[in-house]
mmCIF file of C-alpha atoms in Angstrom:
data_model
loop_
_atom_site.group_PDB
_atom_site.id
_atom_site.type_symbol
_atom_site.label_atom_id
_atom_site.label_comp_id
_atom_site.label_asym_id
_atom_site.label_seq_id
_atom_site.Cartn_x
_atom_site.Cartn_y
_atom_site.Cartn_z
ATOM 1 C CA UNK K 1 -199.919 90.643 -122.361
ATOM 2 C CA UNK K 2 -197.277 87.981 -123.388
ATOM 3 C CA UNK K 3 -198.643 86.585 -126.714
ATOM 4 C CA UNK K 4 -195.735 84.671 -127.834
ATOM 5 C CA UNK K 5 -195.736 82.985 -124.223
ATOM 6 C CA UNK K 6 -199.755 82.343 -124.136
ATOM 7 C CA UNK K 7 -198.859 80.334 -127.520
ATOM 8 C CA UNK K 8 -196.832 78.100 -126.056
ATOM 9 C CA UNK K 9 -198.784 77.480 -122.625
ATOM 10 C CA UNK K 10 -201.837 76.328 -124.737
ATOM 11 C CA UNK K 11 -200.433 75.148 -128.175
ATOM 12 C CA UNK K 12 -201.278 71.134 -127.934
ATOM 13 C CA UNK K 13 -204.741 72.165 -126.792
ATOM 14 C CA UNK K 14 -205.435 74.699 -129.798
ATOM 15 C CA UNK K 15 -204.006 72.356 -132.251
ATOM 16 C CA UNK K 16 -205.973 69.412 -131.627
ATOM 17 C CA UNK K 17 -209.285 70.891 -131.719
ATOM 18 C CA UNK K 18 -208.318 72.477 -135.371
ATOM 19 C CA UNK K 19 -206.803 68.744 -136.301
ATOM 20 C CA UNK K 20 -205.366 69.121 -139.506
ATOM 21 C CA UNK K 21 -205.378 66.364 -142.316
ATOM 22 C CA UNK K 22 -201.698 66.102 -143.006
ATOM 23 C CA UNK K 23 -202.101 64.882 -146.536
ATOM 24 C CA UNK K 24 -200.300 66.906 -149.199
ATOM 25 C CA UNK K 25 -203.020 69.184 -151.018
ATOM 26 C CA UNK K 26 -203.445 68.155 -154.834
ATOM 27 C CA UNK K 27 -202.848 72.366 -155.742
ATOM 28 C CA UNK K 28 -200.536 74.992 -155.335
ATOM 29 C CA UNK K 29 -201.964 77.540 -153.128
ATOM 30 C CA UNK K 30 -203.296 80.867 -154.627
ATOM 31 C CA UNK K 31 -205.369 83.585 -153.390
ATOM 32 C CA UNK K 32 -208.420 82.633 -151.356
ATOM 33 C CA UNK K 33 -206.717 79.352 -150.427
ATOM 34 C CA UNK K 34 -208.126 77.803 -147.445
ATOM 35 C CA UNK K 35 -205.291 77.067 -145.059
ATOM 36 C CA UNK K 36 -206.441 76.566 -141.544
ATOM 37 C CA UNK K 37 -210.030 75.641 -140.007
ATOM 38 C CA UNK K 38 -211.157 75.575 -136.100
ATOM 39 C CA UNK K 39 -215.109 75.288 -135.792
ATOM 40 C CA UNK K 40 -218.223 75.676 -138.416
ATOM 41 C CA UNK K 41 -217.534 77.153 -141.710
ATOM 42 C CA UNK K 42 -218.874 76.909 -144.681
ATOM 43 C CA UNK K 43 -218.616 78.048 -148.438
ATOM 44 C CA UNK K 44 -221.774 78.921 -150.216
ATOM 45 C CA UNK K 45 -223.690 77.524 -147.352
ATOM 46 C CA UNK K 46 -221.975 74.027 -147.844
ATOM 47 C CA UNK K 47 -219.776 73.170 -144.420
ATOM 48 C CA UNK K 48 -216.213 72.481 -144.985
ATOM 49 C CA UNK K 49 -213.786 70.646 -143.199
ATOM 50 C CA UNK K 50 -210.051 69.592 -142.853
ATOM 51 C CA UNK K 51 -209.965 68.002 -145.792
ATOM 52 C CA UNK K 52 -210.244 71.239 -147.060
ATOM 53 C CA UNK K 53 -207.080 73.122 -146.037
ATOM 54 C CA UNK K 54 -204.949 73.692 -149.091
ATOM 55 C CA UNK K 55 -207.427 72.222 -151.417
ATOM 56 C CA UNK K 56 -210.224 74.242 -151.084
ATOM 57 C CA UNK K 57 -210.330 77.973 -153.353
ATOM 58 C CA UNK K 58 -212.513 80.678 -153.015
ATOM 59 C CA UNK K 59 -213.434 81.354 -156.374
ATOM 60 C CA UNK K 60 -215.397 85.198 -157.656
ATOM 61 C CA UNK K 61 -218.083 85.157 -156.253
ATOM 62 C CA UNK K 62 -218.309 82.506 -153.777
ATOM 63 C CA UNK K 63 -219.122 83.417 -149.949
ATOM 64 C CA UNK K 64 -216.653 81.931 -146.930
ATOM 65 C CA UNK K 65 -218.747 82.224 -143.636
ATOM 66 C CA UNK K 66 -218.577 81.260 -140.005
ATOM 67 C CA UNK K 67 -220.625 81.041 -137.330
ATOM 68 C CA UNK K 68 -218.620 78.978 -134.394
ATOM 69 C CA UNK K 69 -215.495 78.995 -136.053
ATOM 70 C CA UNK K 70 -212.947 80.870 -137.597
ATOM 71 C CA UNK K 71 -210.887 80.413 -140.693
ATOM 72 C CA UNK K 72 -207.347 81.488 -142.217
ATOM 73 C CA UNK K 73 -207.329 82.263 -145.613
ATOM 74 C CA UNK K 74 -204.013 82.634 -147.792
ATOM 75 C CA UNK K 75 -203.602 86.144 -150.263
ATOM 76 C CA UNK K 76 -200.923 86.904 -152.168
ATOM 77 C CA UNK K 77 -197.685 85.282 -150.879
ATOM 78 C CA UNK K 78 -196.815 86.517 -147.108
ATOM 79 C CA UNK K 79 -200.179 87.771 -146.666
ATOM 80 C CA UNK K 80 -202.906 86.102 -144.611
ATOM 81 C CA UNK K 81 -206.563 86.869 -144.230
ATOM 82 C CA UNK K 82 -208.050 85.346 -140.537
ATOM 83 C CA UNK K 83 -211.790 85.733 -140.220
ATOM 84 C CA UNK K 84 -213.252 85.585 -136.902
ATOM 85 C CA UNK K 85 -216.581 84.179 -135.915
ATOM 86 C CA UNK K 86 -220.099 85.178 -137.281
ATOM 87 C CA UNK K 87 -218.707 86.788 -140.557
ATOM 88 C CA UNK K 88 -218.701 86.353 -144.454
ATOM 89 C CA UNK K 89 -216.235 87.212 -146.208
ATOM 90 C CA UNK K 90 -216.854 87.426 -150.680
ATOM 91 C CA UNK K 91 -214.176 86.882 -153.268
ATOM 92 C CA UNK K 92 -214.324 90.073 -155.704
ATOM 93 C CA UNK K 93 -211.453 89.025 -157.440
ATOM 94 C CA UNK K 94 -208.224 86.458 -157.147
ATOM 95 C CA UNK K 95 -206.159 87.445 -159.196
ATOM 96 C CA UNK K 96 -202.425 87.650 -158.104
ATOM 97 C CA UNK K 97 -201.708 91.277 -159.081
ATOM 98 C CA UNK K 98 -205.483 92.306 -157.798
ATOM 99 C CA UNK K 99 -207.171 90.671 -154.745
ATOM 100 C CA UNK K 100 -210.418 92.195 -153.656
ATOM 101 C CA UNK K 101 -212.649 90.814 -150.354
ATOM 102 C CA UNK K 102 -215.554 91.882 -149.545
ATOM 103 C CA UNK K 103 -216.382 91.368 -146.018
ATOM 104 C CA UNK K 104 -220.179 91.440 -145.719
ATOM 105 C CA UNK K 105 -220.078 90.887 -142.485
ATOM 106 C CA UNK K 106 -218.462 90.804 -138.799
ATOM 107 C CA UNK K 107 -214.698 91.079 -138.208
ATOM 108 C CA UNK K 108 -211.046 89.951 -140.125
ATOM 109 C CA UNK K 109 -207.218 90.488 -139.698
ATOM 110 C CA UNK K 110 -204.989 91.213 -142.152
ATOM 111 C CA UNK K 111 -201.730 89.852 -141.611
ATOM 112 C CA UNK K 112 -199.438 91.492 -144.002
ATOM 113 C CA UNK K 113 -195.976 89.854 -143.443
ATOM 114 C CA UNK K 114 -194.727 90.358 -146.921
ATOM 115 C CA UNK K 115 -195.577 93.093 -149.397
ATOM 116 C CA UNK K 116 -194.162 94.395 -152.910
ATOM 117 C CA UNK K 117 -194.781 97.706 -155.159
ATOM 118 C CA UNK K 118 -197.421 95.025 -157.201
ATOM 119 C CA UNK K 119 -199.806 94.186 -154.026
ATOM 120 C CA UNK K 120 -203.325 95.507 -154.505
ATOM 121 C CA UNK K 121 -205.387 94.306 -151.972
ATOM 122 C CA UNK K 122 -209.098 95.763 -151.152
ATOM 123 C CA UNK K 123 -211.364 94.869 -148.383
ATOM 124 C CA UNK K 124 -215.155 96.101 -149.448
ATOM 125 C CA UNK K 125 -217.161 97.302 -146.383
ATOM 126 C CA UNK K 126 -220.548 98.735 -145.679
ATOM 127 C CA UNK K 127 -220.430 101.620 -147.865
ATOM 128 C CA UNK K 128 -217.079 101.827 -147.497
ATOM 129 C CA UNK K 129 -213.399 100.583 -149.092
ATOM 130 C CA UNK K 130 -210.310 99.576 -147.087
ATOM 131 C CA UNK K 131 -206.900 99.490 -149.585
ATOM 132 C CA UNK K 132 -203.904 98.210 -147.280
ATOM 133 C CA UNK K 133 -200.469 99.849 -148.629
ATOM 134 C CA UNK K 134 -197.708 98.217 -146.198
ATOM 135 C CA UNK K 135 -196.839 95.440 -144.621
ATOM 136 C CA UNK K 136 -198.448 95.059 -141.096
ATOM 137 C CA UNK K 137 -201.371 94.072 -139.011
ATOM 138 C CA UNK K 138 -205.005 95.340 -139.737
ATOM 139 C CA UNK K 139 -208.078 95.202 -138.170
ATOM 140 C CA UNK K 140 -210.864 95.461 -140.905
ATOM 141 C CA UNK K 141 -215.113 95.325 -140.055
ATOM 142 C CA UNK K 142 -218.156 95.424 -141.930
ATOM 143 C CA UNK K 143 -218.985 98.231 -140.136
ATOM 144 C CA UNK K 144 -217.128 100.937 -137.958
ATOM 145 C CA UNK K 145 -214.701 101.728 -137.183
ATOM 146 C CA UNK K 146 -213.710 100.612 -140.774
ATOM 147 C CA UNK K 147 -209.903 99.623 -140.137
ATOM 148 C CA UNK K 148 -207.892 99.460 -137.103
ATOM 149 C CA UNK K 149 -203.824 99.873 -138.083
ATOM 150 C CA UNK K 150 -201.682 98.206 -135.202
ATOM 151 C CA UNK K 151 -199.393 98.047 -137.554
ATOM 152 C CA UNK K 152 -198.939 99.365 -141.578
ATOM 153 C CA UNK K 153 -200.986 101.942 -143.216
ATOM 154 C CA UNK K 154 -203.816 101.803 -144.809
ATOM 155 C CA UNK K 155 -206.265 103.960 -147.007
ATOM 156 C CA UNK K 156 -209.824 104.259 -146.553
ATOM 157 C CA UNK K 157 -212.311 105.434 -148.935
ATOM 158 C CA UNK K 158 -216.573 106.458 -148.677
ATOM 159 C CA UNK K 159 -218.069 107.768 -151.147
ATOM 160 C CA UNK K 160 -216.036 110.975 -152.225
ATOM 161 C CA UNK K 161 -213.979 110.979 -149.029
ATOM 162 C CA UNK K 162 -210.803 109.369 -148.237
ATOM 163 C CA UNK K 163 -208.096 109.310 -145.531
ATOM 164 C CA UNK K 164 -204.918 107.220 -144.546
ATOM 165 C CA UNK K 165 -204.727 105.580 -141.698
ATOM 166 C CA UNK K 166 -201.185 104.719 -140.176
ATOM 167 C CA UNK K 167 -199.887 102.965 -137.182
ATOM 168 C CA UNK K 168 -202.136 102.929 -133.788
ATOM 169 C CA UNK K 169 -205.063 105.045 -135.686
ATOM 170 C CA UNK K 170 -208.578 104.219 -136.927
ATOM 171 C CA UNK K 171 -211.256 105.093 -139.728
ATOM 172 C CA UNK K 172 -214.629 106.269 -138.574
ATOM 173 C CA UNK K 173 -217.099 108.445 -139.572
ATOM 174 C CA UNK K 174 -218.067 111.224 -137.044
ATOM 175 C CA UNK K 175 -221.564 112.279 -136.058
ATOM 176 C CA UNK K 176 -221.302 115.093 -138.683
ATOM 177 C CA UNK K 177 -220.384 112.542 -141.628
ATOM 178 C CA UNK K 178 -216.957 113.115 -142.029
ATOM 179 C CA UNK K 179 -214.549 110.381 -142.631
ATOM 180 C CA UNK K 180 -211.430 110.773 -140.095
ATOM 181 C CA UNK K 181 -208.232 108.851 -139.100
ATOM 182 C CA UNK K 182 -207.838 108.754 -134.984
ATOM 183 C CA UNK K 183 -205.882 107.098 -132.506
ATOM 184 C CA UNK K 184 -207.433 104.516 -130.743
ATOM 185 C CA UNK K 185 -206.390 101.829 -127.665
ATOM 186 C CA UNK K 186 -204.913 99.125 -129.182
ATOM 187 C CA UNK K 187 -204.557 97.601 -125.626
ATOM 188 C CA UNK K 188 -208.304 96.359 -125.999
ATOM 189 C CA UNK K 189 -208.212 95.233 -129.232
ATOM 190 C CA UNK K 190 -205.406 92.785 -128.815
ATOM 191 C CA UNK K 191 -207.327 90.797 -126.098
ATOM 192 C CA UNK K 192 -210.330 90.059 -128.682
ATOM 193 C CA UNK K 193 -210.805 86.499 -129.578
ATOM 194 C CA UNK K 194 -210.120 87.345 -132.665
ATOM 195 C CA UNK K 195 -206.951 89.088 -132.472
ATOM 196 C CA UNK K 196 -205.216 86.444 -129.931
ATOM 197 C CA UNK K 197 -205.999 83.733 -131.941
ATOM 198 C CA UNK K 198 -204.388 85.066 -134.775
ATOM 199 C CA UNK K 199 -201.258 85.863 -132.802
ATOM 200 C CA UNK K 200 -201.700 81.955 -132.199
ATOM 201 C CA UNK K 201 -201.622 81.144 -136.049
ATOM 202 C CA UNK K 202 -198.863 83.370 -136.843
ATOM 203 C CA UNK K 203 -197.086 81.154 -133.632
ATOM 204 C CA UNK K 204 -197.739 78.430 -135.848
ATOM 205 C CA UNK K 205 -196.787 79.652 -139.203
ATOM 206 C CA UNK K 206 -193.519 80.448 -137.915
ATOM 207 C CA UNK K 207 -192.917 77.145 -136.723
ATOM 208 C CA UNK K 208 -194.372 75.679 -140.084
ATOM 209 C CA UNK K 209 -191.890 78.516 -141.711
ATOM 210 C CA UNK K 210 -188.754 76.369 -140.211
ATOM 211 C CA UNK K 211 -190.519 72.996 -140.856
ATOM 212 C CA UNK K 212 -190.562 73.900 -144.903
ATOM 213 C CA UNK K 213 -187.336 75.540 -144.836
ATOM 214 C CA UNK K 214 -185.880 72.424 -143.532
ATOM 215 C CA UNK K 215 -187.607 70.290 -146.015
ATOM 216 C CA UNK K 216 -187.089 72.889 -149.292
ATOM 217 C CA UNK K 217 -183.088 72.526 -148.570
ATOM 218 C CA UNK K 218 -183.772 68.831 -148.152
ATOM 219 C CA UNK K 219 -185.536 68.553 -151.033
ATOM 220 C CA UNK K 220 -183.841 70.779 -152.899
ATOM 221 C CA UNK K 221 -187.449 72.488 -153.903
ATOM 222 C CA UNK K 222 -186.341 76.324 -153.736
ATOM 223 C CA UNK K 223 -188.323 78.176 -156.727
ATOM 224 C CA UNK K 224 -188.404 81.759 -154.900
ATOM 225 C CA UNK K 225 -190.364 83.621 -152.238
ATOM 226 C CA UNK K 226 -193.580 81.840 -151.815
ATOM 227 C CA UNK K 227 -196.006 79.664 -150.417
ATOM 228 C CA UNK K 228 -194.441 76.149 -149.271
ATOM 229 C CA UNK K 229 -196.080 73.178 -147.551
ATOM 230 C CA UNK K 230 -195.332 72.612 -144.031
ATOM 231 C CA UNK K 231 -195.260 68.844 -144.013
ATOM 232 C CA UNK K 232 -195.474 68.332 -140.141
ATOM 233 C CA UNK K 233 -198.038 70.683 -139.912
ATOM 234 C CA UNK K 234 -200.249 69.956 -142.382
ATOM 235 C CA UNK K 235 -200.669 73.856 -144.059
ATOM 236 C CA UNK K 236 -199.051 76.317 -145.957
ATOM 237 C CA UNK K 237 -196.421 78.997 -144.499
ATOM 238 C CA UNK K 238 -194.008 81.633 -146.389
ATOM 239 C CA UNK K 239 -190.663 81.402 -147.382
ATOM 240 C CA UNK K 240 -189.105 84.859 -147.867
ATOM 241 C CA UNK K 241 -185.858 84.859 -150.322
ATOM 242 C CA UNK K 242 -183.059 85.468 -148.431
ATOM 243 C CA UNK K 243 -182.211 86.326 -144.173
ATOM 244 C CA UNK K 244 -185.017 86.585 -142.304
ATOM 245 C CA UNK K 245 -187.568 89.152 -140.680
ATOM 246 C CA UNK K 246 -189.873 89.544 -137.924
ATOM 247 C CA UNK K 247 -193.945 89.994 -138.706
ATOM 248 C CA UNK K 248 -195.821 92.194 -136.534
ATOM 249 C CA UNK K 249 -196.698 89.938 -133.747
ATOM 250 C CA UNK K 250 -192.885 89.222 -133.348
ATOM 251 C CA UNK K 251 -192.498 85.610 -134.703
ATOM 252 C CA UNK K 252 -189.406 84.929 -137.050
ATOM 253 C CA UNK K 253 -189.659 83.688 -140.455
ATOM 254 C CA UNK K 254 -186.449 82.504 -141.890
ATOM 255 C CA UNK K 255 -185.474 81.670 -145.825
ATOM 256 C CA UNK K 256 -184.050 77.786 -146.497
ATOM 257 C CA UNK K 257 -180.703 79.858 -146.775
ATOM 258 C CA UNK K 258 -180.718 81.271 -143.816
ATOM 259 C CA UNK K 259 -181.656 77.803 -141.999
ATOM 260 C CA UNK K 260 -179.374 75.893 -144.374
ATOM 261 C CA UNK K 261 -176.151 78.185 -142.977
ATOM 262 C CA UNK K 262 -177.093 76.863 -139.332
ATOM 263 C CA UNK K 263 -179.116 80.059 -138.099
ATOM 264 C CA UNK K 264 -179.407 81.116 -135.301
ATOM 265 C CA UNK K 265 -183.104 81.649 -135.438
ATOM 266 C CA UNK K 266 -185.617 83.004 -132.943
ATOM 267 C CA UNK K 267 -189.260 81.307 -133.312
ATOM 268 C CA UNK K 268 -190.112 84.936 -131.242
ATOM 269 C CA UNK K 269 -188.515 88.227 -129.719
ATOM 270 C CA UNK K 270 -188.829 90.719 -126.938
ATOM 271 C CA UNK K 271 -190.934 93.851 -127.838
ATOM 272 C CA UNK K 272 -193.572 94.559 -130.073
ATOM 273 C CA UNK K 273 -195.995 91.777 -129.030
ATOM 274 C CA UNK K 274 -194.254 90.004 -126.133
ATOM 275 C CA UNK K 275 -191.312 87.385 -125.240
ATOM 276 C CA UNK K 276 -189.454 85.669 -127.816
ATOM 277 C CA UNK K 277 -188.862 81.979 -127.455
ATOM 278 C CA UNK K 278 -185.165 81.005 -129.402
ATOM 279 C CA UNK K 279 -183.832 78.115 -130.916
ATOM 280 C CA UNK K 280 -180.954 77.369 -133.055
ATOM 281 C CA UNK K 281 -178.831 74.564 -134.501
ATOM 282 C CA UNK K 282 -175.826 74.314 -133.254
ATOM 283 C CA UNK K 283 -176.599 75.692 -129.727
ATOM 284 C CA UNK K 284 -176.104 79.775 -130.846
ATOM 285 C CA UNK K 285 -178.866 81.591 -129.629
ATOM 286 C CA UNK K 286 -179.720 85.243 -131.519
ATOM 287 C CA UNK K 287 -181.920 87.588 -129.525
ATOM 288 C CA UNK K 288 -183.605 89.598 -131.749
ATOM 289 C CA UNK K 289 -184.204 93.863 -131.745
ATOM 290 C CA UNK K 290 -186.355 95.277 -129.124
ATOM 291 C CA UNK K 291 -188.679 97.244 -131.101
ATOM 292 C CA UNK K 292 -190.860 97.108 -134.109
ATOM 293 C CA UNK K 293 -190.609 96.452 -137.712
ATOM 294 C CA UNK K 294 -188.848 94.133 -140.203
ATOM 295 C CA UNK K 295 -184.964 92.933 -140.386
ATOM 296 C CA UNK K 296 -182.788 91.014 -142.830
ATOM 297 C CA UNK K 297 -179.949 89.111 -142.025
ATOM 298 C CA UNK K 298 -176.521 90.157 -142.815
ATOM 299 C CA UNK K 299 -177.029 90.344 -146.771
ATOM 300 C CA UNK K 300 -180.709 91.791 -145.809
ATOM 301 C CA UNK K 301 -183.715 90.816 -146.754
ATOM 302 C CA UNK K 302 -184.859 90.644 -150.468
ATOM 303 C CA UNK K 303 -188.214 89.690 -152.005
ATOM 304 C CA UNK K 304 -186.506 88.415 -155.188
ATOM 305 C CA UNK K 305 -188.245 88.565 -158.390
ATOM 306 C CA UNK K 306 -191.647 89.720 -157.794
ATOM 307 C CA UNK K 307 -194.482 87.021 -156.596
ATOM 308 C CA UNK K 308 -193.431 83.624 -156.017
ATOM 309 C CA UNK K 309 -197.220 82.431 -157.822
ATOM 310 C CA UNK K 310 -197.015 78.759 -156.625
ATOM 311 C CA UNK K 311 -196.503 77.142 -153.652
ATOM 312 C CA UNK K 312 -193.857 74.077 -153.292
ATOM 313 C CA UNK K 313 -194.208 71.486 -151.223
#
């Protein structure tokens, strides 16, 4: 299926029914940041709305649930959490270096787009742990299978058992109890809800990407790899360091560098999850690889100093 294209056929119709309050948040985004809401959801039983997104923080402790709805959350810079509908999802801990979720119950994604040696990030299951090691996309449930990898690699861990999980293979536990990685149809699993409307989001966070790029060089607002506020969006997207890359559903995200030379930039690409859409200024037009992973420009792409810990807007 042609997720990039879908994006486009039904954007205005998506966007409006999560209508976004375009108002500058009054924080700097950190883990557990609230950054997009369609539908019910609530923290600690209390409903929230868009007057949330990029204000509201889930602290230790506190639950994020959903029940019509579905949420994006905001991790560690480059990292998003996406929870789908009829799950909670508990903040263990916030910290930059250390962010661990427990999701008590239903489904999540865990889009990875931008990862250092200091990312530790834990999703708690039923009996169960979930530690994602790469950049990628992750499937993660309460129950089983535990985590799906389309994309990464992940460790899982029960009791005294563990086992990685790369690229195209799950975590279950077989009838006789033993934990195992296998390969599973990913072909199924990309036409959930969940997992197309979080190809959507990512759609939009690339756009957003280009929107603060534009405004950081503008601005002159550059403080590193980080979180920066899409003003024409109304949320937060990631500004890698330097060149650009492609995250695993094939949507570009460039640095205020890169857009600041005059790109060319692709908003998508052939391959890995569909057809890219381009767009450049100055009429150049860059078709991206055909094939998976992550690319830098010329120089390459660096992730700079560590953690970019506040967002810019």
């Amino acid at each position: 299926m042609k997720w990039n294209a879908r994006f486009w056929r039904v954007g205005g119709g998506v966007f409006l029914s999560g209508l976004l309050a375009l108002a500058t948040p009054t924080r700097s985004p950190v883990p557990g940041t609230l950054n997009y809401l369609e539908g019910q959801a609530t923290v600690n039983g209390t409903l929230v709305n868009s007057s949330s997104i990029g204000n509201e923080v889930l602290q230790p402790g506190e639950v994020l649930g959903t029940q019509n709805g579905k949420v994006e959350m905001l991790l560690t810079p480059g990292v998003f959490l996406r929870l789908g509908e009829n799950s909670e999802a508990r903040m263990v801990s916030n910290g930059l270096a250390n962010v661990e979720i427990a999701l008590d119950r239903g489904q999540a994604t865990v889009e990875a787009d931008w990862w250092t040696k200091d990312n530790r990030l834990t999703i708690d299951q039923t009996g169960a742990r979930t530690d994602i090691l790469k950049k990628g996309l992750y499937v993660v449930n309460s129950g089983q299978p535990f985590a799906q990898v389309l994309d990464g690699k992940a460790k899982v861990t029960l009791d005294d058992q563990s086992v990685n999980v790369g690229k195209n293979h799950e975590a279950i536990l077989n009838e006789s109890g033993k934990l195992k990685a296998q390969d599973f149809n990913s072909k199924p699993v990309k036409e959930t809800a969940l997992l197309r409307w979080s190809s959507l989001r990512s759609g939009y966070e690339a756009q957003a990407n280009l929107d603060a790029a534009r405004t950081v060089v503008v601005n002159n607002g550059w403080y590193g790899p980080g979180w920066y506020w899409g003003p024409s969006f109304g949320y937060w997207s990631f500004l890698p360091a330097d060149g650009f890359f492609y995250n695993p559903f094939g949507w570009g995200f460039y640095s205020p560098f890169y857009v600041y030379g005059g790109g060319p930039y692709v908003i998508g690409r052939p391959g890995f999850y569909g057809r890219g859409f381009y767009g450049s200024r100055g009429g150049a037009v860059f078709v991206g690889p055909r094939g998976g992973g992550f690319v830098g420009s010329a120089r390459g792409f660096s992730g700079g100093g560590g953690f970019h810990g506040g967002g810019r807007r």
